[in-house]
Amino acid sequence: MANKKGANAVVLFVFMFLINFVVSESHNGRELELLLSFKSSIVHDPSGFLSNWDPSATTFCQWHGITCNNLSHVETLDLSAKNLSGILVSSSVFNLPFVKTFNLSNNHLYGEIPPDIFFANSSLRYLNLSNNNFSGHIPNGFISGLVILDLSNNMFSGKIPREIGLFSGLKFLDLGGNVLLGKIPISISNITTLKYLTLASNELVGSIPQEIGKMKSLKWIYLGYNNLSGEIPKEIGVLTCLNHLDLVYNNLTGQIPSSIGNLKDLNYLFLYQNKLTGSIPNSIFGLKKLVSLDLSDNSLSGEIPELVAQLRNLEILHLFGNRFSGRIPNALTSLPNLQVLQLWSNRFSGQIPQSLGRYNNLTVVDLSTNNLSGRIPDGLCSSGCLFKLILFSNSLEGEIPRNLSTCTSLQRVRLQNNRLVGELSFTKLPLVYFLDVSNNNLSGNIGEQNWDMPSLEMLSLAGNRFSGKLLPHLLNAPKIEFLDLSGNEFSGTINPRFGTLTELMQLSLSENKLSGEIPEDLSSCKKLVRLDLSHNQLSGQIPSGLADMPVLGHLDLSGNRLSGEIPAKLGQIESLVQVNISYNHLTGALPSTGAFLAIKESAVAGNDLCGGDTTSGLPPCKKLKNRANWWPFMACSFAGLLLLVITGFGFLFMRGRNNLEPKRVENGDGSMWELQFFDPKVSKSVTMDDITLSLKESNVISRCKEGVSFKGKSVSNDLQIVVKEMHHVSSFPASFWSEITEFGKLQHPNIVKLIGKCRSDKGAYLVYEYVEGKLLSEILGNLSWERRWKIAIGTAKALRFLHSRCSPSVLVGDMSPERIIINAKDEPRLQFIFPFVDNQPFLPSSYVAPEARENKKMNEKSDIYGMGLILIELLTGKTPADAEFKVQYSSMVEWARYCYSDCHLDMWVDPVIKSQASINNQNQIVAAMNLALHCTAGDPTARPCAADVFETLKSAFRTSSCLPSLNFSSPV
């Protein structure tokens, strides 16, 4: 009997083994089929990462990106950041029965995700599809065991499904950076296990659900950059595990709920750019773990209580752009970790606490545009790290503290529009690049002081009572670009050595007591755009050399004692748009060209001049009588010869131009197309057949949100081209195609040239030159510092051309590393699809400025924001999509600001270039990061223009000890 039972047990074991074997083999076969199906859907694998996905060579457990469990079933599929592109088919890898981790993030996958994605696999625990081009609605369904779901930075649209609340095991949910509409579903509050929630950068409306109070495990809430309205629910106050609350850039109203004071673990509270009113609840000042508090750009009012002293860990305090009043609390002086204090544009009054800075760790102080009085505290730079001091537009009195004259960390100082007196003490600060003390009551003989400010690029001493000769020591500042000494009591002559300031762009010496002649040496300032010498006692003639200044746009010589005739060459300066020579002793005729053609009467009054247009109000000049009687014959002969030459060139021009006119051509399938080229060489070699033959899946080189790009060539001469298929054409305005024609005329060595367009009822295509190279996003991690800097300079040069040299200016729209091709010579070529137009479908991107994502309108300042992000990537090697920014910081910009303010270069510079960071390179890196943070300023008006970006980068590279100079119209 025992033997019989033993035999039965053996038989049963063998039987079960065979069953398991058969089932396992069945599963393995299905998994192999799904994996190969996925590989076939990938149309572009530039790095060949999937090259070993070959069942004849190895088992799939050995394939790149795959990890198997002990039973040889796929458990992890990680293909993140491999530059893959393609469409996920319905019978997809989401049906792998045993997979737990699925990561396709940071690729170029597109189309809709399979509708059964949340029904197919109950074993899935981690799903990350972020930073792709997926579109369509988020599918219905749920996976109760899913722990992490990241669909951020795609193009998902529609509403958030109500079934989201059935993901009962989720701890991490990120749906940010899409085009999601509607309200936040109340069902989301059923995910009581959730720790991380971000729905930022969508188009969500309505109020924040009160039911959010049920989600007591939450540590991170990020709902910024939407259109949420209503009040902040007081129920947030029961989320006692919360350490990060970010509701910025919405339309939230009402008061800040006092219940937020219950969040004792809160480190970061960001409520800026809303419509909040009332005072700050006292309970907020009991959040002793707060590191950063930003309530800026609201309508908050009331006084800041001394209770702020309890925030002992506070590093950043932003309350600017509100209606706060009363005194700045003395308690701020006792916060040992306080680094950044920005209270500008409020209604604060009284004195600045005199102990401010002595016991803090200040790096940035901005108290501008308030009603402050009294003296500037002398301990502001006690930390030795203060680099930005902004106190303008107050009623500050007394002398500038002597301690500031030894604050060698200072870089940017703005003290204008106050009542300061005494002498200018800080003239030996090696890092200061921006110094504005205009419109005070400062005095003294500047020329007697020994200046040592080698980084100085912007200096304004205007509207004071400085006297003496004109700054002979300052003439050793070769980097200076903006110099305003107007409205003082300077005397003597204009020093000829001003001509050695070759970087000078603006020079104003008006309203002084200067005498003598205008030195001819000024003509050496080839970058000078504005020259104002008005209201002095200058004599002599206007130097003819001024006509040799190629970019001079504004010239004001009024209110002097100049005599003689106006140099005729002055009217030949093409850049000159505004001239004022009134109230001098000038004689003779006005030049009949350039800015003098339609000059206003007020700009020439008070002289003995003649000629000009009717607008000048001057009498006509008398005609000359002694003319040779043979000139008519010579003139006619010359005119005849000129006409013959023009006719010949006109024939050749019209012949070439005909090749560039729009043509209607018939394609091989009988359809009619309108075809136009913008390059005569291309028009002779590329045909409509060449364009249509390139439209094959095997020729796809990229896919993005605007369309698909194909590589093609001319059959006649093998000229390589790129054909871009256009999406959303029906939504473009009627003016779009005429704008494209203008766009085709643009030529710049750092811009990929548009060489043609074609369209019909079946579709539309743009034709570009083909540039051999790789995208910046593909190669950035391996670049040296010198190569990165060269790319930054070239990209800025392209942007300057589009913004400053094109009329009207041309916008890139999505200024990102995906738009920049790097050729073999490390020269960047900026590629973009078409000029951004108002009716174009808005395509969200991490590189689009926050305000543009909010109001769906692009402008030059949004391009500058994208340029700033590119600079941060070049410096740090990181991207806006990096996961670490979702854990501690609201964005890469916030992280960069924090790191830069903390003065630790090693914390943020890319390790690849850290080893190359010599002293000179370190200065360049710091200068570039400083510029990047200006480019990404939250206030668009505080961002520099493209020309300033280019000049700053060029200047910093040429002379690395110099930090960038930017002239902003608002506090930064």
PDB file of N, CA and C in Angstrom, residues 347-391:
ATOM      1  N   ARG A 347       3.859  98.309   0.450  1.00  0.00           N
ATOM      2  CA  ARG A 347       3.633  99.622   1.052  1.00  0.00           C
ATOM      3  C   ARG A 347       4.308  99.708   2.424  1.00  0.00           C
ATOM      4  N   PHE A 348       5.415  99.013   2.565  1.00  0.00           N
ATOM      5  CA  PHE A 348       6.145  99.066   3.828  1.00  0.00           C
ATOM      6  C   PHE A 348       6.675 100.485   4.072  1.00  0.00           C
ATOM      7  N   SER A 349       6.700 100.873   5.338  1.00  0.00           N
ATOM      8  CA  SER A 349       7.163 102.213   5.705  1.00  0.00           C
ATOM      9  C   SER A 349       8.092 102.097   6.911  1.00  0.00           C
ATOM     10  N   GLY A 350       8.594 103.250   7.337  1.00  0.00           N
ATOM     11  CA  GLY A 350       9.513 103.254   8.468  1.00  0.00           C
ATOM     12  C   GLY A 350      10.912 102.840   8.053  1.00  0.00           C
ATOM     13  N   GLN A 351      11.749 102.569   9.034  1.00  0.00           N
ATOM     14  CA  GLN A 351      13.137 102.244   8.773  1.00  0.00           C
ATOM     15  C   GLN A 351      13.334 100.755   8.478  1.00  0.00           C
ATOM     16  N   ILE A 352      14.368 100.467   7.736  1.00  0.00           N
ATOM     17  CA  ILE A 352      14.818  99.081   7.588  1.00  0.00           C
ATOM     18  C   ILE A 352      15.450  98.668   8.918  1.00  0.00           C
ATOM     19  N   PRO A 353      15.106  97.509   9.462  1.00  0.00           N
ATOM     20  CA  PRO A 353      15.727  97.089  10.734  1.00  0.00           C
ATOM     21  C   PRO A 353      17.248  97.221  10.671  1.00  0.00           C
ATOM     22  N   GLN A 354      17.812  97.977  11.593  1.00  0.00           N
ATOM     23  CA  GLN A 354      19.231  98.304  11.526  1.00  0.00           C
ATOM     24  C   GLN A 354      20.146  97.106  11.779  1.00  0.00           C
ATOM     25  N   SER A 355      19.603  96.013  12.330  1.00  0.00           N
ATOM     26  CA  SER A 355      20.421  94.815  12.545  1.00  0.00           C
ATOM     27  C   SER A 355      20.310  93.821  11.398  1.00  0.00           C
ATOM     28  N   LEU A 356      19.566  94.176  10.348  1.00  0.00           N
ATOM     29  CA  LEU A 356      19.366  93.237   9.244  1.00  0.00           C
ATOM     30  C   LEU A 356      20.709  92.860   8.621  1.00  0.00           C
ATOM     31  N   GLY A 357      20.949  91.576   8.519  1.00  0.00           N
ATOM     32  CA  GLY A 357      22.175  91.068   7.923  1.00  0.00           C
ATOM     33  C   GLY A 357      23.227  90.625   8.911  1.00  0.00           C
ATOM     34  N   ARG A 358      23.205  91.193  10.115  1.00  0.00           N
ATOM     35  CA  ARG A 358      24.260  90.869  11.081  1.00  0.00           C
ATOM     36  C   ARG A 358      24.191  89.418  11.538  1.00  0.00           C
ATOM     37  N   TYR A 359      22.983  88.900  11.678  1.00  0.00           N
ATOM     38  CA  TYR A 359      22.816  87.538  12.177  1.00  0.00           C
ATOM     39  C   TYR A 359      22.137  86.638  11.146  1.00  0.00           C
ATOM     40  N   ASN A 360      22.017  87.131   9.914  1.00  0.00           N
ATOM     41  CA  ASN A 360      21.456  86.337   8.817  1.00  0.00           C
ATOM     42  C   ASN A 360      22.576  85.810   7.935  1.00  0.00           C
ATOM     43  N   ASN A 361      22.169  85.142   6.871  1.00  0.00           N
ATOM     44  CA  ASN A 361      23.129  84.636   5.885  1.00  0.00           C
ATOM     45  C   ASN A 361      22.740  85.177   4.514  1.00  0.00           C
ATOM     46  N   LEU A 362      22.542  86.477   4.432  1.00  0.00           N
ATOM     47  CA  LEU A 362      21.916  87.099   3.275  1.00  0.00           C
ATOM     48  C   LEU A 362      22.758  86.993   2.005  1.00  0.00           C
ATOM     49  N   THR A 363      22.061  86.666   0.902  1.00  0.00           N
ATOM     50  CA  THR A 363      22.655  86.699  -0.431  1.00  0.00           C
ATOM     51  C   THR A 363      21.918  87.676  -1.341  1.00  0.00           C
ATOM     52  N   VAL A 364      20.602  87.823  -1.144  1.00  0.00           N
ATOM     53  CA  VAL A 364      19.779  88.721  -1.962  1.00  0.00           C
ATOM     54  C   VAL A 364      18.879  89.525  -1.034  1.00  0.00           C
ATOM     55  N   VAL A 365      18.895  90.844  -1.190  1.00  0.00           N
ATOM     56  CA  VAL A 365      17.973  91.727  -0.469  1.00  0.00           C
ATOM     57  C   VAL A 365      17.335  92.660  -1.492  1.00  0.00           C
ATOM     58  N   ASP A 366      16.011  92.610  -1.604  1.00  0.00           N
ATOM     59  CA  ASP A 366      15.291  93.492  -2.510  1.00  0.00           C
ATOM     60  C   ASP A 366      14.095  94.079  -1.766  1.00  0.00           C
ATOM     61  N   LEU A 367      14.211  95.353  -1.394  1.00  0.00           N
ATOM     62  CA  LEU A 367      13.158  96.069  -0.659  1.00  0.00           C
ATOM     63  C   LEU A 367      12.666  97.260  -1.476  1.00  0.00           C
ATOM     64  N   SER A 368      12.874  97.241  -2.767  1.00  0.00           N
ATOM     65  CA  SER A 368      12.590  98.386  -3.627  1.00  0.00           C
ATOM     66  C   SER A 368      11.092  98.657  -3.747  1.00  0.00           C
ATOM     67  N   THR A 369      10.804  99.894  -4.191  1.00  0.00           N
ATOM     68  CA  THR A 369       9.435 100.327  -4.469  1.00  0.00           C
ATOM     69  C   THR A 369       8.530 100.158  -3.257  1.00  0.00           C
ATOM     70  N   ASN A 370       8.943 100.730  -2.151  1.00  0.00           N
ATOM     71  CA  ASN A 370       8.133 100.820  -0.946  1.00  0.00           C
ATOM     72  C   ASN A 370       8.160 102.272  -0.464  1.00  0.00           C
ATOM     73  N   ASN A 371       7.844 102.503   0.786  1.00  0.00           N
ATOM     74  CA  ASN A 371       7.881 103.846   1.362  1.00  0.00           C
ATOM     75  C   ASN A 371       8.868 103.892   2.527  1.00  0.00           C
ATOM     76  N   LEU A 372       9.972 103.216   2.393  1.00  0.00           N
ATOM     77  CA  LEU A 372      10.937 103.095   3.473  1.00  0.00           C
ATOM     78  C   LEU A 372      11.737 104.387   3.630  1.00  0.00           C
ATOM     79  N   SER A 373      12.119 104.660   4.868  1.00  0.00           N
ATOM     80  CA  SER A 373      12.891 105.864   5.172  1.00  0.00           C
ATOM     81  C   SER A 373      14.063 105.480   6.076  1.00  0.00           C
ATOM     82  N   GLY A 374      14.785 106.481   6.527  1.00  0.00           N
ATOM     83  CA  GLY A 374      15.914 106.207   7.403  1.00  0.00           C
ATOM     84  C   GLY A 374      17.152 105.786   6.647  1.00  0.00           C
ATOM     85  N   ARG A 375      18.099 105.222   7.350  1.00  0.00           N
ATOM     86  CA  ARG A 375      19.411 104.901   6.799  1.00  0.00           C
ATOM     87  C   ARG A 375      19.478 103.443   6.344  1.00  0.00           C
ATOM     88  N   ILE A 376      20.403 103.185   5.445  1.00  0.00           N
ATOM     89  CA  ILE A 376      20.677 101.808   5.015  1.00  0.00           C
ATOM     90  C   ILE A 376      21.469 101.114   6.122  1.00  0.00           C
ATOM     91  N   PRO A 377      21.038  99.953   6.592  1.00  0.00           N
ATOM     92  CA  PRO A 377      21.779  99.262   7.665  1.00  0.00           C
ATOM     93  C   PRO A 377      23.206  98.959   7.232  1.00  0.00           C
ATOM     94  N   ASP A 378      24.117  99.050   8.180  1.00  0.00           N
ATOM     95  CA  ASP A 378      25.523  98.847   7.825  1.00  0.00           C
ATOM     96  C   ASP A 378      25.964  97.393   7.945  1.00  0.00           C
ATOM     97  N   GLY A 379      25.062  96.484   8.348  1.00  0.00           N
ATOM     98  CA  GLY A 379      25.455  95.085   8.489  1.00  0.00           C
ATOM     99  C   GLY A 379      24.898  94.170   7.429  1.00  0.00           C
ATOM    100  N   LEU A 380      24.395  94.727   6.327  1.00  0.00           N
ATOM    101  CA  LEU A 380      23.740  93.900   5.304  1.00  0.00           C
ATOM    102  C   LEU A 380      24.675  92.838   4.729  1.00  0.00           C
ATOM    103  N   CYS A 381      25.956  93.133   4.670  1.00  0.00           N
ATOM    104  CA  CYS A 381      26.914  92.209   4.054  1.00  0.00           C
ATOM    105  C   CYS A 381      27.726  91.438   5.088  1.00  0.00           C
ATOM    106  N   SER A 382      27.203  91.314   6.299  1.00  0.00           N
ATOM    107  CA  SER A 382      27.958  90.613   7.344  1.00  0.00           C
ATOM    108  C   SER A 382      28.209  89.155   6.996  1.00  0.00           C
ATOM    109  N   SER A 383      27.323  88.554   6.165  1.00  0.00           N
ATOM    110  CA  SER A 383      27.504  87.153   5.789  1.00  0.00           C
ATOM    111  C   SER A 383      28.675  86.955   4.843  1.00  0.00           C
ATOM    112  N   GLY A 384      29.056  88.018   4.150  1.00  0.00           N
ATOM    113  CA  GLY A 384      30.114  87.903   3.143  1.00  0.00           C
ATOM    114  C   GLY A 384      29.639  87.277   1.848  1.00  0.00           C
ATOM    115  N   CYS A 385      28.306  87.026   1.722  1.00  0.00           N
ATOM    116  CA  CYS A 385      27.765  86.374   0.523  1.00  0.00           C
ATOM    117  C   CYS A 385      26.759  87.240  -0.221  1.00  0.00           C
ATOM    118  N   LEU A 386      26.488  88.444   0.246  1.00  0.00           N
ATOM    119  CA  LEU A 386      25.493  89.295  -0.391  1.00  0.00           C
ATOM    120  C   LEU A 386      25.945  89.660  -1.800  1.00  0.00           C
ATOM    121  N   PHE A 387      25.155  89.280  -2.811  1.00  0.00           N
ATOM    122  CA  PHE A 387      25.547  89.625  -4.172  1.00  0.00           C
ATOM    123  C   PHE A 387      24.516  90.511  -4.874  1.00  0.00           C
ATOM    124  N   LYS A 388      23.337  90.683  -4.284  1.00  0.00           N
ATOM    125  CA  LYS A 388      22.336  91.535  -4.911  1.00  0.00           C
ATOM    126  C   LYS A 388      21.703  92.420  -3.838  1.00  0.00           C
ATOM    127  N   LEU A 389      21.822  93.739  -4.007  1.00  0.00           N
ATOM    128  CA  LEU A 389      21.246  94.702  -3.077  1.00  0.00           C
ATOM    129  C   LEU A 389      20.393  95.680  -3.876  1.00  0.00           C
ATOM    130  N   ILE A 390      19.071  95.583  -3.712  1.00  0.00           N
ATOM    131  CA  ILE A 390      18.120  96.372  -4.485  1.00  0.00           C
ATOM    132  C   ILE A 390      17.241  97.157  -3.515  1.00  0.00           C
ATOM    133  N   LEU A 391      17.424  98.465  -3.479  1.00  0.00           N
ATOM    134  CA  LEU A 391      16.684  99.315  -2.531  1.00  0.00           C
ATOM    135  C   LEU A 391      16.072 100.533  -3.222  1.00  0.00           C
TER     136      LEU A 391
END
